[in-house]
Each structure stands twice: as C-alpha cells, then as structure tokens.
C-alpha cells in the first residue's frame, strides 16, 4: 500500500504603476509539501522485492518577482528572479533562477520576441527513493541524484492572420536549451 499527501499554496501579487510609465510588478510566494509512505519507498537497491514500508518527505519554498515595462511604445522588456529552497528528507539546497526577455511589435498583428531563462528541477521522491520490480522490469533508487539545471534561449515571430471569419496565428520559433545533470527515466 502506498499513500501520499501533497499540499500546495501560492500567493501572487500583481500591480501596474502608471506613474512609473506603466511598470508592472508581479511577485509571489509558493510552498509545496509532499509526504509519501509505502513499501516502494525503501530507498536502496538491497531492498528490491523485500517487504516493509518507509516514509519520505519533500518541501519546496520559493519567492519570485518579475518586472515588465513598455519601452519606446513598441518594445516591452521583462526581467525576473525566483529563489528556490528545496528539502527532501535531510538534503537541503537553494538556488536563484533568472529570466529576461524583449517583445517587439513593429506593426499591428506582428510580435517578435527574444528571451533567455534558467531552469531548475529537483528530483522527486520517486526518482530518489522508489524500489520496486514488475516482472523483469525494475525501478531502482538513486538517493544521490542531483537537481537538474538548464538555460534556454528563444527567438520567435508570431503573425496574426484573418481570412473572412477565419483567423489565427503563425508562430515560428528557434529554441536552444542546455542541460546540466539532466535526469530522464529510461
């Protein structure tokens, strides 16, 4: 028998300051708590196929802020930061994450965008501690699994079109992402 409980909370604040040239601030706080209990969460290879239960917990807390400002009437700039604090059992880590972008509207219906951002994903309880086997196939624990990080770059153009009552968008994007300590289940 496996049981888990997840509690997720988020509070977000958004305000546009007209006196500062329509500067928009979006800020917030996020928290998540996960408790998992079961015979699959034993956490080491020696326990594959054995009975018994184990409990694992993870906690995540983050604060974030993003500023958006219209420049030169056709360009909008964004910049943001997020600070993550993550704990799984007795392992704690923290990391700041940044992003920035520009949107250019040369004519009505056309949007050209450029953005850069960082990514961060800590391993889940399952990725670190699940131990189970189904026939010849098994899931094995990796309690030393590191959090994956990345950065990405995007350049895109989106064009609105309309033919009679039919309307839509064409969006062409070039995207590049670079990972470090990438984790993928095989």
Short mmCIF file of C-alpha atoms in Angstrom, two decimals:
data_model
loop_
_atom_site.label_atom_id
_atom_site.label_comp_id
_atom_site.label_asym_id
_atom_site.label_seq_id
_atom_site.Cartn_x
_atom_site.Cartn_y
_atom_site.Cartn_z
CA UNK A 1 0.00 0.00 0.00
CA UNK A 2 1.30 3.40 -0.96
CA UNK A 3 -0.08 6.68 0.35
CA UNK A 4 0.92 10.23 -0.33
CA UNK A 5 -0.28 13.69 0.61
CA UNK A 6 0.63 16.90 -1.21
CA UNK A 7 -0.18 20.43 -0.01
CA UNK A 8 0.42 23.30 -2.46
CA UNK A 9 -0.06 27.00 -1.72
CA UNK A 10 0.62 30.08 -3.84
CA UNK A 11 0.04 33.75 -3.21
CA UNK A 12 0.55 36.18 -6.11
CA UNK A 13 0.52 39.97 -6.18
CA UNK A 14 0.32 41.99 -9.40
CA UNK A 15 0.32 45.78 -9.67
CA UNK A 16 0.81 48.23 -12.54
CA UNK A 17 2.35 51.56 -11.59
CA UNK A 18 1.10 54.20 -14.04
CA UNK A 19 3.35 56.97 -12.60
CA UNK A 20 6.40 54.84 -13.44
CA UNK A 21 5.45 54.57 -17.12
CA UNK A 22 3.20 51.52 -16.81
CA UNK A 23 5.73 49.41 -14.93
CA UNK A 24 4.10 46.11 -13.89
CA UNK A 25 5.32 44.13 -10.89
CA UNK A 26 4.29 40.51 -10.40
CA UNK A 27 5.53 38.86 -7.21
CA UNK A 28 4.62 35.82 -5.19
CA UNK A 29 5.33 33.05 -2.74
CA UNK A 30 4.92 29.31 -3.43
CA UNK A 31 5.14 26.41 -1.00
CA UNK A 32 4.70 22.68 -1.51
CA UNK A 33 4.87 19.81 0.97
CA UNK A 34 4.81 16.12 0.00
CA UNK A 35 4.60 13.12 2.34
CA UNK A 36 4.86 9.61 0.84
CA UNK A 37 4.64 6.31 2.69
CA UNK A 38 4.77 2.82 1.26
CA UNK A 39 6.76 -0.31 0.61
CA UNK A 40 8.15 1.10 -2.66
CA UNK A 41 9.96 3.98 -0.90
CA UNK A 42 12.71 1.93 0.71
CA UNK A 43 15.48 3.93 -0.91
CA UNK A 44 18.20 1.38 -1.59
CA UNK A 45 18.91 -1.37 -4.10
CA UNK A 46 19.30 -4.09 -1.44
CA UNK A 47 15.56 -3.80 -0.60
CA UNK A 48 14.21 -4.61 -4.08
CA UNK A 49 11.45 -7.19 -3.70
CA UNK A 50 11.54 -7.12 0.13
CA UNK A 51 8.61 -6.11 2.29
CA UNK A 52 8.44 -3.18 4.67
CA UNK A 53 7.45 0.44 4.45
CA UNK A 54 9.28 3.72 4.53
CA UNK A 55 8.25 7.36 4.68
CA UNK A 56 9.79 10.19 2.65
CA UNK A 57 9.07 13.93 2.68
CA UNK A 58 9.90 16.84 0.44
CA UNK A 59 9.36 20.56 0.91
CA UNK A 60 9.74 23.40 -1.58
CA UNK A 61 9.51 27.11 -0.86
CA UNK A 62 10.10 29.90 -3.37
CA UNK A 63 9.67 33.62 -3.76
CA UNK A 64 9.61 35.35 -7.12
CA UNK A 65 9.34 38.77 -8.73
CA UNK A 66 9.10 39.96 -12.33
CA UNK A 67 9.11 43.47 -13.76
CA UNK A 68 7.59 44.34 -17.13
CA UNK A 69 8.00 47.75 -18.75
CA UNK A 70 6.92 49.16 -22.09
CA UNK A 71 9.79 50.98 -23.84
CA UNK A 72 9.68 53.19 -26.92
CA UNK A 73 5.97 52.43 -27.49
CA UNK A 74 6.65 49.20 -29.47
CA UNK A 75 9.06 47.30 -27.21
CA UNK A 76 8.28 45.58 -23.91
CA UNK A 77 11.05 44.34 -21.60
CA UNK A 78 10.71 41.75 -18.83
CA UNK A 79 13.15 40.67 -16.12
CA UNK A 80 12.53 38.24 -13.32
CA UNK A 81 14.10 36.32 -10.49
CA UNK A 82 12.95 33.33 -8.45
CA UNK A 83 14.65 31.98 -5.34
CA UNK A 84 14.06 28.28 -4.62
CA UNK A 85 14.60 26.45 -1.33
CA UNK A 86 14.16 22.67 -1.60
CA UNK A 87 14.40 19.92 1.01
CA UNK A 88 13.95 16.18 0.53
CA UNK A 89 14.36 14.26 3.79
CA UNK A 90 17.66 15.62 5.19
CA UNK A 91 19.04 17.05 1.91
CA UNK A 92 18.59 20.82 1.50
CA UNK A 93 19.54 23.04 -1.43
CA UNK A 94 18.72 26.52 -2.62
CA UNK A 95 19.19 28.37 -5.89
CA UNK A 96 18.34 31.68 -7.57
CA UNK A 97 16.89 31.50 -11.10
CA UNK A 98 16.83 34.40 -13.57
CA UNK A 99 14.99 35.26 -16.80
CA UNK A 100 14.83 38.21 -19.21
CA UNK A 101 13.03 38.97 -22.44
CA UNK A 102 12.10 41.54 -25.08
CA UNK A 103 8.95 41.76 -27.21
CA UNK A 104 8.85 44.00 -30.29
CA UNK A 105 5.61 44.92 -32.10
CA UNK A 106 6.72 46.53 -35.39
CA UNK A 107 3.17 46.57 -36.83
CA UNK A 108 -0.26 45.52 -35.59
CA UNK A 109 -0.60 41.72 -35.53
CA UNK A 110 3.17 41.03 -35.55
CA UNK A 111 5.22 40.15 -32.48
CA UNK A 112 8.97 39.41 -32.46
CA UNK A 113 10.32 38.04 -29.19
CA UNK A 114 13.69 37.18 -27.68
CA UNK A 115 14.04 35.55 -24.27
CA UNK A 116 16.64 33.93 -22.07
CA UNK A 117 15.94 32.00 -18.88
CA UNK A 118 17.27 29.49 -16.42
CA UNK A 119 15.60 26.27 -15.31
CA UNK A 120 15.82 24.23 -12.13
CA UNK A 121 14.14 20.93 -11.21
CA UNK A 122 14.95 18.99 -8.07
CA UNK A 123 14.41 15.22 -8.16
CA UNK A 124 11.11 13.85 -6.86
CA UNK A 125 10.72 11.38 -4.01
CA UNK A 126 10.05 8.69 -6.61
CA UNK A 127 13.18 9.46 -8.61
CA UNK A 128 15.34 9.26 -5.49
CA UNK A 129 13.73 6.53 -3.39
CA UNK A 130 11.40 4.16 -5.30
CA UNK A 131 12.46 0.50 -5.19
CA UNK A 132 10.19 -1.97 -6.95
CA UNK A 133 10.13 -4.66 -9.60
CA UNK A 134 7.41 -5.78 -12.03
CA UNK A 135 8.46 -9.00 -13.76
CA UNK A 136 11.87 -8.43 -15.31
CA UNK A 137 11.49 -4.65 -15.15
CA UNK A 138 12.52 -2.66 -12.08
CA UNK A 139 12.77 0.81 -10.64
CA UNK A 140 15.87 1.35 -8.58
CA UNK A 141 16.62 4.14 -6.13
CA UNK A 142 19.14 6.88 -6.70
CA UNK A 143 19.31 8.78 -3.38
CA UNK A 144 22.31 10.81 -4.59
CA UNK A 145 20.52 12.12 -7.70
CA UNK A 146 21.36 15.78 -8.29
CA UNK A 147 18.93 18.51 -9.28
CA UNK A 148 18.90 19.32 -12.97
CA UNK A 149 19.57 22.86 -14.14
CA UNK A 150 19.36 24.43 -17.56
CA UNK A 151 19.32 27.64 -19.51
CA UNK A 152 17.43 28.36 -22.69
CA UNK A 153 17.30 30.92 -25.45
CA UNK A 154 14.30 31.60 -27.70
CA UNK A 155 13.78 33.81 -30.75
CA UNK A 156 10.35 33.84 -32.32
CA UNK A 157 7.98 35.71 -34.57
CA UNK A 158 4.20 35.43 -34.30
CA UNK A 159 1.94 36.76 -37.04
CA UNK A 160 -1.82 37.18 -36.81
CA UNK A 161 -3.87 36.49 -39.97
CA UNK A 162 -7.54 36.65 -40.96
CA UNK A 163 -9.45 35.33 -43.99
CA UNK A 164 -13.10 36.34 -43.71
CA UNK A 165 -14.33 34.94 -40.39
CA UNK A 166 -11.36 32.55 -40.11
CA UNK A 167 -8.46 33.87 -38.05
CA UNK A 168 -5.36 32.50 -36.35
CA UNK A 169 -1.64 32.86 -35.70
CA UNK A 170 1.51 31.54 -37.35
CA UNK A 171 4.31 31.21 -34.82
CA UNK A 172 7.88 30.42 -35.95
CA UNK A 173 10.39 29.81 -33.16
CA UNK A 174 14.09 28.95 -32.84
CA UNK A 175 14.80 27.44 -29.43
CA UNK A 176 18.01 26.24 -27.76
CA UNK A 177 18.30 24.62 -24.32
CA UNK A 178 21.39 23.42 -22.46
CA UNK A 179 21.02 20.98 -19.53
CA UNK A 180 23.32 20.11 -16.63
CA UNK A 181 22.71 16.92 -14.58
CA UNK A 182 19.74 16.03 -16.80
CA UNK A 183 17.58 13.23 -15.39
CA UNK A 184 15.48 11.01 -17.64
CA UNK A 185 13.79 7.72 -16.79
CA UNK A 186 14.88 5.05 -19.29
#
